[in-house]
CSV table of C-alpha atoms in Angstrom, one decimal:
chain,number,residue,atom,x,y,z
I,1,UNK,CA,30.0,11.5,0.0
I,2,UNK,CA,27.5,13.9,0.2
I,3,UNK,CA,25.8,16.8,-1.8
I,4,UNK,CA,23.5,19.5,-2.1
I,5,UNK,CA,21.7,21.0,-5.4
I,6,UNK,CA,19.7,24.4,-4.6
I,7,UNK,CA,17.8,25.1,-7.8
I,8,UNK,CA,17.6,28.8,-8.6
I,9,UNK,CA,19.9,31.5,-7.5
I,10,UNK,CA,17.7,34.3,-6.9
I,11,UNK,CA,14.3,34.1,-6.4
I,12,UNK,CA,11.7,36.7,-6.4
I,13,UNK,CA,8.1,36.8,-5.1
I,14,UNK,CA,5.6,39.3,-4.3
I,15,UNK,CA,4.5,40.1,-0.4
I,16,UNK,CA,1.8,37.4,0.4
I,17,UNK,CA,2.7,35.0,-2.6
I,18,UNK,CA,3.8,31.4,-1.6
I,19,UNK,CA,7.9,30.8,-1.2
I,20,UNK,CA,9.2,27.7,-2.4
I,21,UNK,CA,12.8,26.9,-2.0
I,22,UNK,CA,14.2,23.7,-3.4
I,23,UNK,CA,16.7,21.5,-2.4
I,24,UNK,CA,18.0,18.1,-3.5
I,25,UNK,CA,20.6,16.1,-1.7
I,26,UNK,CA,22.4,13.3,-2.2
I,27,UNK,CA,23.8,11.2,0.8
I,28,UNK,CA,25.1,7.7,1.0
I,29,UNK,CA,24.1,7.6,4.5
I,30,UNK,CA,20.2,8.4,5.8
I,31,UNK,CA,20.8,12.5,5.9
I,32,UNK,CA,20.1,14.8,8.1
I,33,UNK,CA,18.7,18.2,6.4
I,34,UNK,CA,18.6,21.3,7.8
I,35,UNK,CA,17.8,25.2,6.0
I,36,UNK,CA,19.5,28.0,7.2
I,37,UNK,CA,18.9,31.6,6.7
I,38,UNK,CA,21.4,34.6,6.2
I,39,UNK,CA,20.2,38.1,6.8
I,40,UNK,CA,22.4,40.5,5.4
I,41,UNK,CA,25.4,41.2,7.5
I,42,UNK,CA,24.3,38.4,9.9
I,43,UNK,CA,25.8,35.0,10.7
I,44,UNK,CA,23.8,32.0,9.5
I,45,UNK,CA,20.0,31.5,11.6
I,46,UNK,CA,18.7,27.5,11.8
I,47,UNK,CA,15.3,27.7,10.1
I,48,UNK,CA,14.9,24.3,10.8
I,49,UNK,CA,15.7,20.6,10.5
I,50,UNK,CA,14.9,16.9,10.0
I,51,UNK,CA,16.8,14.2,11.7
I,52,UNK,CA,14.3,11.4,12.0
I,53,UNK,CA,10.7,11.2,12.6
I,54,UNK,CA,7.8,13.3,10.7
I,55,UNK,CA,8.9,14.3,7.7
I,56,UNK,CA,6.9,17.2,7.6
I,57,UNK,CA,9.1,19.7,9.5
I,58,UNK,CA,8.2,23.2,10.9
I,59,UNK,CA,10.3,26.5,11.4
I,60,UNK,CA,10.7,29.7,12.7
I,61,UNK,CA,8.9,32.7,10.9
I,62,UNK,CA,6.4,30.0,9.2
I,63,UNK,CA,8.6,28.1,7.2
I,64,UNK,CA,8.4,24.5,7.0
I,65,UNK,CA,10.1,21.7,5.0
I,66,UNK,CA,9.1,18.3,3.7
I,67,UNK,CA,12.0,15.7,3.4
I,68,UNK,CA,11.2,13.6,0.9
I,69,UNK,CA,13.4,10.1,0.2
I,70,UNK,CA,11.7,8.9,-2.5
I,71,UNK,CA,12.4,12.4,-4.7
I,72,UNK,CA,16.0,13.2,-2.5
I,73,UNK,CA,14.2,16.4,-1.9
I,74,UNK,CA,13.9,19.1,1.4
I,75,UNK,CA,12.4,21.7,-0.3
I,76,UNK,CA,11.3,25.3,1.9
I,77,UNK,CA,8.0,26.7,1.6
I,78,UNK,CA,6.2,29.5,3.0
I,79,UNK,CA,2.4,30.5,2.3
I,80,UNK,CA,2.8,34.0,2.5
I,81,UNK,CA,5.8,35.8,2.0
I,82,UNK,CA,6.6,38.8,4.0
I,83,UNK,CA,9.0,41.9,3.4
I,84,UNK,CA,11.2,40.7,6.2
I,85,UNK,CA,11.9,37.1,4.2
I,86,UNK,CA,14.3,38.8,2.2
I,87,UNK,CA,17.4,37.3,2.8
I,88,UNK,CA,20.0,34.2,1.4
I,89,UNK,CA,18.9,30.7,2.5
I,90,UNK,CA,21.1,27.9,2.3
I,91,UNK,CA,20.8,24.1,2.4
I,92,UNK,CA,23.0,21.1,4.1
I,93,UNK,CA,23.2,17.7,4.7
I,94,UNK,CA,25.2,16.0,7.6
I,95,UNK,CA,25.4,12.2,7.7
I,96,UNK,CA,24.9,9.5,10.8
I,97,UNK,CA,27.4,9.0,13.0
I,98,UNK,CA,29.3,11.3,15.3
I,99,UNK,CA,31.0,14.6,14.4
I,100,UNK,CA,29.6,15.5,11.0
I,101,UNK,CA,30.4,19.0,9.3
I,102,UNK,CA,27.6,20.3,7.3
I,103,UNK,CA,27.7,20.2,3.5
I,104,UNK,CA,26.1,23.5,2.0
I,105,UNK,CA,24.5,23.9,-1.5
I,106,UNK,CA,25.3,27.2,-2.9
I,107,UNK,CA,22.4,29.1,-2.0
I,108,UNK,CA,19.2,30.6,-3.0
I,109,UNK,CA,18.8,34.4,-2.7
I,110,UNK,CA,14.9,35.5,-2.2
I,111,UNK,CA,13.7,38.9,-3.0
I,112,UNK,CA,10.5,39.7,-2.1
I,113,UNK,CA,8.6,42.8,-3.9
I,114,UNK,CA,5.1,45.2,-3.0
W,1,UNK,CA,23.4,34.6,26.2
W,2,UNK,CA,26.1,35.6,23.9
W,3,UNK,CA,26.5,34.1,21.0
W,4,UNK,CA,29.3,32.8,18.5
W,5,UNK,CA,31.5,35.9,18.1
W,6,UNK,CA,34.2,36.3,15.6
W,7,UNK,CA,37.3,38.6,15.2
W,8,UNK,CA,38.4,41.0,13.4
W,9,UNK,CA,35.1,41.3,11.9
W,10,UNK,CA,36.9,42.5,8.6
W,11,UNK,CA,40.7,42.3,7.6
W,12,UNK,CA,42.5,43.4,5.0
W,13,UNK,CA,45.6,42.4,4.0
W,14,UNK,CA,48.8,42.0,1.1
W,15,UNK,CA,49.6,39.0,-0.4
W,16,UNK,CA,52.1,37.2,1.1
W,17,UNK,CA,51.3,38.1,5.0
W,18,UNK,CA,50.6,36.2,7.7
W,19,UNK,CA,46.4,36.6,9.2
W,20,UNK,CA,45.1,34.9,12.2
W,21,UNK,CA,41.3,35.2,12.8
W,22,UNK,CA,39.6,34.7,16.0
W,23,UNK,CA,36.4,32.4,16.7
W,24,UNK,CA,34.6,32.7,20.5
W,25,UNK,CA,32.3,29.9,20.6
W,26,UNK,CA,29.1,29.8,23.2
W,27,UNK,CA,30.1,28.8,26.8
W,28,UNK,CA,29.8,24.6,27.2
W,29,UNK,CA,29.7,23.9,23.4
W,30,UNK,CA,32.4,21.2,23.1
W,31,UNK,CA,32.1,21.4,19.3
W,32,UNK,CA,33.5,24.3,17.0
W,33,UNK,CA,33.5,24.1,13.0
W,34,UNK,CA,35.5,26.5,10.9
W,35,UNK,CA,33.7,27.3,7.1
W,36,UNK,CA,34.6,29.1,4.2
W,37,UNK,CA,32.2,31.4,2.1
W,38,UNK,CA,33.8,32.4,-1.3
W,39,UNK,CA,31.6,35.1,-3.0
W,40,UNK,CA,28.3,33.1,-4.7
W,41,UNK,CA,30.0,30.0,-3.7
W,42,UNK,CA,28.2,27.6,-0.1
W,43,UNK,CA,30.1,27.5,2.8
W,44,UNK,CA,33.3,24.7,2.7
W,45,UNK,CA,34.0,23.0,5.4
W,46,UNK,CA,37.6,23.7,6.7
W,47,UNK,CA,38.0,21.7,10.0
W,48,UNK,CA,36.4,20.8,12.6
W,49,UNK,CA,37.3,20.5,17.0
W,50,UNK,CA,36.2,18.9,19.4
W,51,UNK,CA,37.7,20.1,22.7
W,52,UNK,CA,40.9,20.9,21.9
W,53,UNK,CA,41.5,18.3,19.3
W,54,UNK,CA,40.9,17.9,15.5
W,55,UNK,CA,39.6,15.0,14.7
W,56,UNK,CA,38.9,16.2,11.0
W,57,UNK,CA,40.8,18.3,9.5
W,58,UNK,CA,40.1,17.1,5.8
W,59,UNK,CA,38.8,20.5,4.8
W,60,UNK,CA,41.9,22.6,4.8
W,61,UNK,CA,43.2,23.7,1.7
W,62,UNK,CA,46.3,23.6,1.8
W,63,UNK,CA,49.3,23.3,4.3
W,64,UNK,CA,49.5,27.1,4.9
W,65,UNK,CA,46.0,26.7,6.6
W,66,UNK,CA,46.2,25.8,10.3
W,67,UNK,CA,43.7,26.4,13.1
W,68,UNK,CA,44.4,25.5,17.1
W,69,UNK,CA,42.0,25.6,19.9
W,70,UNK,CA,42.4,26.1,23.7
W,71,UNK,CA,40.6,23.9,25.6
W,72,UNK,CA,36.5,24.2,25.2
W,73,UNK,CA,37.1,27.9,24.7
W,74,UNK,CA,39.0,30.3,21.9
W,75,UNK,CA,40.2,28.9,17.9
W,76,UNK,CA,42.3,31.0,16.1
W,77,UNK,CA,42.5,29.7,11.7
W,78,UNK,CA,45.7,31.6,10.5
W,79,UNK,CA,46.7,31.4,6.9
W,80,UNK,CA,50.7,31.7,6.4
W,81,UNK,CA,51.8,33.6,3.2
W,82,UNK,CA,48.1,34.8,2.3
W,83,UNK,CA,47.1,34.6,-1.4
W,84,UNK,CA,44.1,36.1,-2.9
W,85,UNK,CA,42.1,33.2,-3.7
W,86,UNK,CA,41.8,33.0,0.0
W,87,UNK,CA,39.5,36.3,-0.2
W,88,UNK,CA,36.7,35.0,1.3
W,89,UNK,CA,34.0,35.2,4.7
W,90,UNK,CA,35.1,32.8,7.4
W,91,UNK,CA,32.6,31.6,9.4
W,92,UNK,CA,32.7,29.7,12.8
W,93,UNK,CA,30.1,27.2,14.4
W,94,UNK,CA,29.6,25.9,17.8
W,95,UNK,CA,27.2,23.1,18.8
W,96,UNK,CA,26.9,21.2,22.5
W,97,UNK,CA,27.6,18.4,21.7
W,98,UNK,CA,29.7,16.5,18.5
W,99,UNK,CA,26.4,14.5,17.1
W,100,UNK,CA,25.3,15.1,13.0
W,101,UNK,CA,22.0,16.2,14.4
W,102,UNK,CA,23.0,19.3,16.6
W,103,UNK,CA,22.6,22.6,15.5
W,104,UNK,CA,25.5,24.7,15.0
W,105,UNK,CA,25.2,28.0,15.8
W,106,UNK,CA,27.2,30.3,13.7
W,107,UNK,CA,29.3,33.6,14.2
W,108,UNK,CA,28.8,36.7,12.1
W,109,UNK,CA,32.1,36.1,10.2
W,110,UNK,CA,35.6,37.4,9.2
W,111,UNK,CA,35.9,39.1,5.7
W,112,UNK,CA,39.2,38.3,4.8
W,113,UNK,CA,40.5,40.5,1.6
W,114,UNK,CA,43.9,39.4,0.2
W,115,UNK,CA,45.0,42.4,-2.1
């Protein structure tokens, strides 16, 4: 079975302040971890995601995401947050093996403020 | 190219009624996914195809929830005898191929409103 915690709602941050997004999963099997992002009357974009490899992963629009096993953590950050960031960004974990549906945490809305 | 569309885009309907919602996935992607989004809930996975079959399923809700697909093409999700906790955005996914690590690309989404 599998899981995903986003701490936090609704965040807020001001233009050019540091975004950080976190996510804890929890997966019987090694996960795969991916972060999409919903812009308001849009379908869901891949930010980006870890399957194997460097754990250190980079995004689109300057996001990146560290998967770390030891904490259970994928956690989104961004240096510098822009107007345009404003949107709902969501969390999930697939397992190995063939097919796999995605399992979404619940979501984490950012607002970012002048 | 075109991506994952979605139809109607919003539908509103009385309890009780029949709705059938409409996912277009993009061209050669074997794989489509059908998700729920209840309001300040995550997505719930409903079911899943690969070509025309449903290998997993285990996401419905209940028995009036059923979802075909035609080929590598067109999946309808109809829900008999609609109830309002079925309110909710539908979303559908398409990825190339059926592995955990593809990335599913997602459609913009059917509002469904069960008055």
């Amino acid at each position: 079975a599998q899981s995903v915690t986003q701490l936090g709602s609704h965040v807020s941050v001001s233009e050019g302040a540091l975004v950080l997004l976190r996510c804890n999963y929890s997966s019987s099997v090694p996960p795969y971890l991916f972060w999409y992002v919903q812009y308001p009357n849009q379908g869901l974009q891949l930010l980006l995601k870890y399957t194997t490899g460097a754990t250190l992963v980079k995004g689109i629009n300057g996001f990146e995401a560290e998967f770390k096993k030891s904490e259970t953590s994928f956690h989104l950050t961004k240096p510098s947050a822009h107007m345009s960031d404003a949107a709902e960004y969501f969390c999930a974990v697939s397992g190995t093996g063939t097919a796999s549906k995605l399992t979404f945490g619940t979501g984490t809305r950012l607002q970012v403020t002048l | 190219g075109a991506g994952v569309s979605q139809s109607p885009s919003n539908k509103v309907t009385e309890k009780g009624k029949d709705v059938e919602l409409r996912c277009d996935p993009i061209s050669g992607h074997t794989a489509l996914y059908w998700y729920r989004q209840r309001l300040g809930q995550g997505l719930e996975f409903l079911i899943y195809f690969q070509g025309n079959s449903a290998p997993d399923k285990s996401g419905l809700p209940s028995d009036r929830f059923s979802a075909e697909r035609t080929g590598e093409s067109v999946s309808t999700l109809t829900i008999q005898r609609t109830q309002q906790e079925d309110s909710a955005v539908y979303l559908c996914a398409s990825s190339l191929r059926r592995g955990s690590t593809d990335t599913q690309y997602f459609g913009p989404g059917t509002r469904l409103t069960v008055l």
